[in-house]
Coordinates of C-alpha atoms and ligand atoms in Angstrom, one line a residue:
X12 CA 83.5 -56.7 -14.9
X13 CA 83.5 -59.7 -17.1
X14 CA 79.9 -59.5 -19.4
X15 CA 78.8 -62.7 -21.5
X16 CA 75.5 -62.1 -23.2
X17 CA 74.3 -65.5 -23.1
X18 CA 75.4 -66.6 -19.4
X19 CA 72.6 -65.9 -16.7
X20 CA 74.1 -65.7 -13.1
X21 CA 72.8 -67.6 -10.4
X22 CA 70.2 -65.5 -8.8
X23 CA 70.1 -63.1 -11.7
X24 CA 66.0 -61.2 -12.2
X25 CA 64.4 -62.7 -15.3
X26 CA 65.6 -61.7 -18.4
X27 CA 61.8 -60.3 -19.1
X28 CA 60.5 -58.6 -16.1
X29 CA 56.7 -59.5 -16.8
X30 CA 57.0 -63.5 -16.4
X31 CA 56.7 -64.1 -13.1
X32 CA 55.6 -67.2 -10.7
X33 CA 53.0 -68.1 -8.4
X34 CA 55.6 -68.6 -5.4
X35 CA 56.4 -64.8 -5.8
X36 CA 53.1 -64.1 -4.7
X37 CA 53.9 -65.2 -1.6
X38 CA 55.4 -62.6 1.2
X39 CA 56.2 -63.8 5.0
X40 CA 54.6 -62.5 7.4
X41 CA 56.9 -59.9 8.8
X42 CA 54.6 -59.6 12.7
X43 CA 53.5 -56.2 11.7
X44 CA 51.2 -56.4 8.5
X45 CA 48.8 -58.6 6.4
X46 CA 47.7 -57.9 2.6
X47 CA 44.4 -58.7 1.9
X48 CA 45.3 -62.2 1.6
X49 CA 46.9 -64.8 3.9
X50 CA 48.1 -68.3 4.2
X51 CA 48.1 -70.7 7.1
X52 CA 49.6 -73.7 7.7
X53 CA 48.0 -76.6 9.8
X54 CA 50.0 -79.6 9.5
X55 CA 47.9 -81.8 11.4
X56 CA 47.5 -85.5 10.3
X57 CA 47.5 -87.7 13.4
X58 CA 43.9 -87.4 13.5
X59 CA 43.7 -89.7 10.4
X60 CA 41.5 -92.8 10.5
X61 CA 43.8 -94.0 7.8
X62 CA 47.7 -93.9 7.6
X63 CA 48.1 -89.8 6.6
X64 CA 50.9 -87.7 5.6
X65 CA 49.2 -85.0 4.8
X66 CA 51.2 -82.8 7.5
X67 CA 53.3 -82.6 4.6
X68 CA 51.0 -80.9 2.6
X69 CA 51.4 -76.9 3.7
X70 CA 55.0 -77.2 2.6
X71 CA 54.9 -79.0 -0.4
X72 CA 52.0 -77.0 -1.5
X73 CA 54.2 -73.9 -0.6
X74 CA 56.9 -75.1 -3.1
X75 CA 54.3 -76.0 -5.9
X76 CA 52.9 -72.2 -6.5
X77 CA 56.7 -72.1 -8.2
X78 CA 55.5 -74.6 -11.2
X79 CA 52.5 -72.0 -12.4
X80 CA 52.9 -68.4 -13.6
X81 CA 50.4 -65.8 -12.4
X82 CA 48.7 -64.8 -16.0
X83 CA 45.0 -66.7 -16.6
X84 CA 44.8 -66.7 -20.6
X85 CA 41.3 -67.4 -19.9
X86 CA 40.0 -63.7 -18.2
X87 CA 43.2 -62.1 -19.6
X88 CA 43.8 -61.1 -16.0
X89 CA 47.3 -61.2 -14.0
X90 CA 48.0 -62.1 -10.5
X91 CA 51.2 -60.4 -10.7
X92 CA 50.6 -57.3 -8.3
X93 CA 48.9 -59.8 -5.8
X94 CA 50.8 -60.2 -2.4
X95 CA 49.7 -63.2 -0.2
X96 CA 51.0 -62.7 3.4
X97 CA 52.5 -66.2 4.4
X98 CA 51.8 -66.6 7.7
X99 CA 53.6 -69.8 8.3
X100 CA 52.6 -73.3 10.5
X101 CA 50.4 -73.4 13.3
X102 CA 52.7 -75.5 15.7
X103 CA 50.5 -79.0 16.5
X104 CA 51.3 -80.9 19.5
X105 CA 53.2 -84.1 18.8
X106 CA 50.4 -86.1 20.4
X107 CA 47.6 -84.5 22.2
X108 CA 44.7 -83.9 19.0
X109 CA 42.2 -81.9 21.4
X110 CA 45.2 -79.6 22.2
X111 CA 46.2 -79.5 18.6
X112 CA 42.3 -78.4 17.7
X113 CA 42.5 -75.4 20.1
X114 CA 45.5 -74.4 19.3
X115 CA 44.4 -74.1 15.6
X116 CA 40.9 -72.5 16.9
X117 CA 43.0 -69.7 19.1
X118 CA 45.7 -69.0 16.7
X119 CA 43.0 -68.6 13.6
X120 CA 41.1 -66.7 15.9
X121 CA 43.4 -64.0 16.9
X122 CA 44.7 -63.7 13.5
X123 CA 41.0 -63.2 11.9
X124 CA 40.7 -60.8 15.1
X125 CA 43.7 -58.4 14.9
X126 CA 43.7 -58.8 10.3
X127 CA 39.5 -58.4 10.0
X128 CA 40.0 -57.7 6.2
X129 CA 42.4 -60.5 5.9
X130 CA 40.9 -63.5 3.7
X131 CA 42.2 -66.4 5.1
X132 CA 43.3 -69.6 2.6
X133 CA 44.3 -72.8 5.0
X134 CA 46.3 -75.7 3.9
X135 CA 45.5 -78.9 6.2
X136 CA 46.2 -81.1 7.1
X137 CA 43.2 -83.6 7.4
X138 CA 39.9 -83.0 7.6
X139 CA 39.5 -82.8 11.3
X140 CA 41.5 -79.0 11.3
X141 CA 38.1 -77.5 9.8
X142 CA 36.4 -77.9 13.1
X143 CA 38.6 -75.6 14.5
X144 CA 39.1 -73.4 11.6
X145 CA 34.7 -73.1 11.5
X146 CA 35.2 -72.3 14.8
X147 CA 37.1 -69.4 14.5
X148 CA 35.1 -68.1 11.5
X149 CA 32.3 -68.4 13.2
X150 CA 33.8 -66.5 16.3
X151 CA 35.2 -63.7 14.2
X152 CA 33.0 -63.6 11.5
X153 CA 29.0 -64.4 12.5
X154 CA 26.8 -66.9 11.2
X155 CA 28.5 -69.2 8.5
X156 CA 27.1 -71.1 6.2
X157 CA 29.8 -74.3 4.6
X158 CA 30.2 -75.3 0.8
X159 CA 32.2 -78.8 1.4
X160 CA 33.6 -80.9 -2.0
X161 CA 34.4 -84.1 -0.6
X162 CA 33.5 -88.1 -1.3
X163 CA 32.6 -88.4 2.3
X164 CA 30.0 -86.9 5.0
X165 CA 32.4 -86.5 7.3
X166 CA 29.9 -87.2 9.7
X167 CA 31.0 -90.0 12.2
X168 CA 29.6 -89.8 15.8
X169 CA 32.6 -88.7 17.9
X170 CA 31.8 -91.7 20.7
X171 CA 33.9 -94.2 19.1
X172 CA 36.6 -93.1 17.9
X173 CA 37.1 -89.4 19.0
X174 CA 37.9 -86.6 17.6
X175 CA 39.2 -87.5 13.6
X176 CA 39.3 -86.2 9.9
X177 CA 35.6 -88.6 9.3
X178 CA 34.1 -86.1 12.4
X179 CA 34.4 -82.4 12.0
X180 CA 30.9 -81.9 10.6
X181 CA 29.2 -84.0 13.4
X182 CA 31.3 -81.8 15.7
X183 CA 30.4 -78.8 14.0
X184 CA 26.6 -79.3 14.1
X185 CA 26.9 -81.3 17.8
X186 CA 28.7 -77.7 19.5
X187 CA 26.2 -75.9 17.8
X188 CA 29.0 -73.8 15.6
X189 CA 26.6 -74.6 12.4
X190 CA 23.0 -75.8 12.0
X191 CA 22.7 -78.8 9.5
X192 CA 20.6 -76.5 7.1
X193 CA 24.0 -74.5 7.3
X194 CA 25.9 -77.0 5.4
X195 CA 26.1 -78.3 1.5
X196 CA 27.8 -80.9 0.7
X197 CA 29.0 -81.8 -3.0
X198 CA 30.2 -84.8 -4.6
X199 CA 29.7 -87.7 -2.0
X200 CA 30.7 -90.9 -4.0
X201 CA 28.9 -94.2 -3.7
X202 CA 30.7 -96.7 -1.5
X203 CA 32.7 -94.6 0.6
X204 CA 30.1 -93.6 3.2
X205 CA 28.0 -95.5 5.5
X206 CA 23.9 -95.2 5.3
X207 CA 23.4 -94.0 9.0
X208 CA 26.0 -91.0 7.8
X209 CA 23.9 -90.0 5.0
X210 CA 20.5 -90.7 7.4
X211 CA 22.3 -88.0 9.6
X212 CA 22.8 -85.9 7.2
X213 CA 18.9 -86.1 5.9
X214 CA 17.4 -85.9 9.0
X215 CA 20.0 -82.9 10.2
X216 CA 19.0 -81.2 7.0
X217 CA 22.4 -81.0 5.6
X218 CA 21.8 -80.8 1.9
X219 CA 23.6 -83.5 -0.5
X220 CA 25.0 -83.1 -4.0
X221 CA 26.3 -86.6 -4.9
X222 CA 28.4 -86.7 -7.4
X223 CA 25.3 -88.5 -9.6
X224 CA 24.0 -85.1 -9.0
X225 CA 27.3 -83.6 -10.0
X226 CA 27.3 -85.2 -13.3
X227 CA 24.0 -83.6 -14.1
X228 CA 24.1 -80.5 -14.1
X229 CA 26.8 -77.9 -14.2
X230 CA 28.4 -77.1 -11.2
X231 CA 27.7 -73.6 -11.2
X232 CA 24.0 -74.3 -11.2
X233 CA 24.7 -76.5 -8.2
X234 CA 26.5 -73.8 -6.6
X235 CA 24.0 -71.1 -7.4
X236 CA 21.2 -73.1 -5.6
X237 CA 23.5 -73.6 -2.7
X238 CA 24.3 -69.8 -2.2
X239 CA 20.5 -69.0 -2.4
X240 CA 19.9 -71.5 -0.1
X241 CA 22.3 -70.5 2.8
X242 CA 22.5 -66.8 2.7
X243 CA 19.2 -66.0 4.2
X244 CA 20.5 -68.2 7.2
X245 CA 23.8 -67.0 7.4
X246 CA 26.0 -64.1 7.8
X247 CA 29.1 -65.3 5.9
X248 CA 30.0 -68.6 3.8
X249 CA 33.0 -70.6 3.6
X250 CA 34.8 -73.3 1.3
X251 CA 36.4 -76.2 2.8
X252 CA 37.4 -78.5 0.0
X253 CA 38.6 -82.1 0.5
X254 CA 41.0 -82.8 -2.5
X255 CA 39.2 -86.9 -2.3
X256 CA 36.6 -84.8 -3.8
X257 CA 38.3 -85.6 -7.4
X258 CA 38.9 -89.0 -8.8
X259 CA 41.9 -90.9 -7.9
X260 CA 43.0 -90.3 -11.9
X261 CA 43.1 -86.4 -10.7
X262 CA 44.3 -86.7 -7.0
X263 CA 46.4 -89.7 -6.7
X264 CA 48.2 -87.9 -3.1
X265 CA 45.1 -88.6 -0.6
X266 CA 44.5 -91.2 1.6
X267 CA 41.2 -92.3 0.4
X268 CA 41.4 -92.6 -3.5
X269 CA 38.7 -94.4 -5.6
X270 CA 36.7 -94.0 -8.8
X271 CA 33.5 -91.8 -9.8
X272 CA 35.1 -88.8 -8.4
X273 CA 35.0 -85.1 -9.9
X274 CA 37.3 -84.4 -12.7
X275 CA 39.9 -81.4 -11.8
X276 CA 38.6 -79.1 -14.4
X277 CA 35.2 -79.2 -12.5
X278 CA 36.9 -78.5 -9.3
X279 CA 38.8 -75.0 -10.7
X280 CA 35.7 -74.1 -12.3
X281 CA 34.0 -74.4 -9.0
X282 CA 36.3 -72.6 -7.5
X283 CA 36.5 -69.5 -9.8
X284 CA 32.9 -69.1 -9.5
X285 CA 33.1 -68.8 -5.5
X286 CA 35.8 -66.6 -5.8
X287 CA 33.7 -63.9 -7.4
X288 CA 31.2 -64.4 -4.4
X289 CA 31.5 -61.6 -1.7
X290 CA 30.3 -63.7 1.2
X291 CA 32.8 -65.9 1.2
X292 CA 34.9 -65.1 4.1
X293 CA 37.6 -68.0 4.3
X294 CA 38.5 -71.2 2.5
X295 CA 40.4 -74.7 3.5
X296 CA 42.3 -77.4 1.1
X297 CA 42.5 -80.6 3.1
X298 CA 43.8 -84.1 2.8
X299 CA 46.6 -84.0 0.4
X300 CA 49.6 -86.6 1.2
X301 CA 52.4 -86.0 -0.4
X302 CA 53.9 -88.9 0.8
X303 CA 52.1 -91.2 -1.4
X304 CA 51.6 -88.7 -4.1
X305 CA 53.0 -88.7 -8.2
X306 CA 55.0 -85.9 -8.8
X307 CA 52.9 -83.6 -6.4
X308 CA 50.2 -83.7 -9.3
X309 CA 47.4 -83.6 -6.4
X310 CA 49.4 -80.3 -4.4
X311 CA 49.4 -78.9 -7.7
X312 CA 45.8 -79.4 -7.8
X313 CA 45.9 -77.6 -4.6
X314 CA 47.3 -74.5 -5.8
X315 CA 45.6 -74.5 -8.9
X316 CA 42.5 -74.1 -6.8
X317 CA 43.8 -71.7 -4.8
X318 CA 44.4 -69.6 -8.4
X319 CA 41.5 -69.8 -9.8
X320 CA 40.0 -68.8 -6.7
X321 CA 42.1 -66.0 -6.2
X322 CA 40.6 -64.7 -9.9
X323 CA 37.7 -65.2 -9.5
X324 CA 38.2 -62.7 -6.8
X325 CA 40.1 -60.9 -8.8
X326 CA 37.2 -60.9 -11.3
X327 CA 34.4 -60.0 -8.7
X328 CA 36.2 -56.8 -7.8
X329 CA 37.2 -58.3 -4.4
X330 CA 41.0 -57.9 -4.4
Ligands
CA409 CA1 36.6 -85.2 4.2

């Protein structure tokens, strides 16, 4: 055997055992078990009301837990002996969007049935997969109250233009899977939504954070008032994030860019917070494009979310 101390084979473990990455984390699903966390895929973009690639995203995203490490400096606390069970894509009909929104309603449905202890992270996709998704949490899961970041309502009435990613809130509250009181929504940006949405949303009692109301306060005090708020309503909560939420200097890789968004760092803090809370039963990242994206900066927003969530579990004694 030929030995030279300074060549490393292809394929070769690392040299020091303990640095490890984020895409080691993941496992695939092998049909039998799931840890106590799991990924799903819905690549589902056709439902854009803007040019989308975001069917992209679940892949891309996939590949972008290999640019971070699994150590926070911050809480001193490793991800390292975390497994995330990759379940893979929900197959979407080529054309057919209803058919595409049950199949994502059945598929998270049995899964949340037959893995109860499962905690579900699912990578859209546009907007219009958390109707579905809701669904199925609602179905498995009881009551749920929804924490939404996002620049829009995501409230259009579903008579004009169907079923899309500016509707799955309407559709929530109109099939009676939510109340209005049931959702919050945080950091809706000035000029990107339509005054009869946000009269909607008033007179449905959905509760608004713009992002005027963002840059007052700290998020976690925002986030405090909106747990207190739901949980005497609801029997579980949920976190769908829209990455248009952030700025277009943060998320470049989304259809609907613009100014006066959150920064990132507000985003990751939001998201350790919610981590550590115990009600939160499932989360969704939606509307990241790769297509049109800069170095997959905005899918590595995405993951960084999904780590700082994952500590803040971590943190809480959840995982
Ligand atoms: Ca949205």
């Amino acid at each position: 055997m030929m030995e030279y101390p300074f060549l490393k084979k292809a394929n070769s473990p690392f040299i020091d055992r303990y640095v490890k990455k984020a895409a080691e984390l993941l496992e695939p699903w092998n049909g039998i078990e799931s840890s106590q966390v799991g990924l799903i895929g819905v690549p589902l973009s056709k439902s854009s009301i803007s040019h989308s690639g975001a069917l992209m995203a679940p892949a891309t995203i996939r590949k972008e837990f290999g640019a971070y490490s699994t150590y926070s400096i911050e809480e001193n606390l490793d991800l390292a002996l975390l497994s995330i069970t990759d379940f893979g894509d929900i197959d979407m009909h080529v054309t057919d969007i209803k058919m595409s929104q049950d199949r994502i309603e059945q598929t998270l449905t049995d899964i949340l049935t037959d893995y109860p202890d499962m905690f579900p992270i699912i990578l859209g996709g546009d907007h219009s997969i958390s109707f579905p998704a809701i669904s199925a949490i609602m179905k498995t899961k009881g009551r749920v109250g929804v924490i939404q970041f996002d620049a829009h309502h995501d409230l259009r009435n579903l008579v004009d233009g169907g079923p899309s990613n500016g509707t799955p809130f309407r559709s929530l509250i109109e099939h009676d899977v939510i109340s209005g009181d049931q959702l919050v929504q945080i950091g809706i940006r000035d000029f990107s939504n339509s005054a009869i949405y946000s009269s909607f949303a008033y007179s449905n009692q959905v509760t608004v954070y713009t992002m005027k109301d963002v840059r007052k306060q700290p998020i976690t005090t925002i986030l405090e008032q909106a747990i207190e708020q739901l949980i005497p309503l609801v029997d579980c909560l949920y976190l769908s994030i829209d990455i248009d939420v952030l700025d277009q200097a943060f998320a470049p890789g989304c259809p609907a860019i613009g100014p006066g968004g959150m920064d990132s760092q507000t985003l990751l803090d939001a998201a350790f917070y919610l981590g550590q809370h115990p009600l939160i039963k499932g989360l969704d990242i939606v509307e990241i494009d790769p297509t049109v994206d800069f170095r997959n900066m905005t899918s590595r927003v995405g993951v960084h979310v999904i780590l700082q969530f994952l500590k803040g579990r971590m943190a809480g004694g959840l995982l």
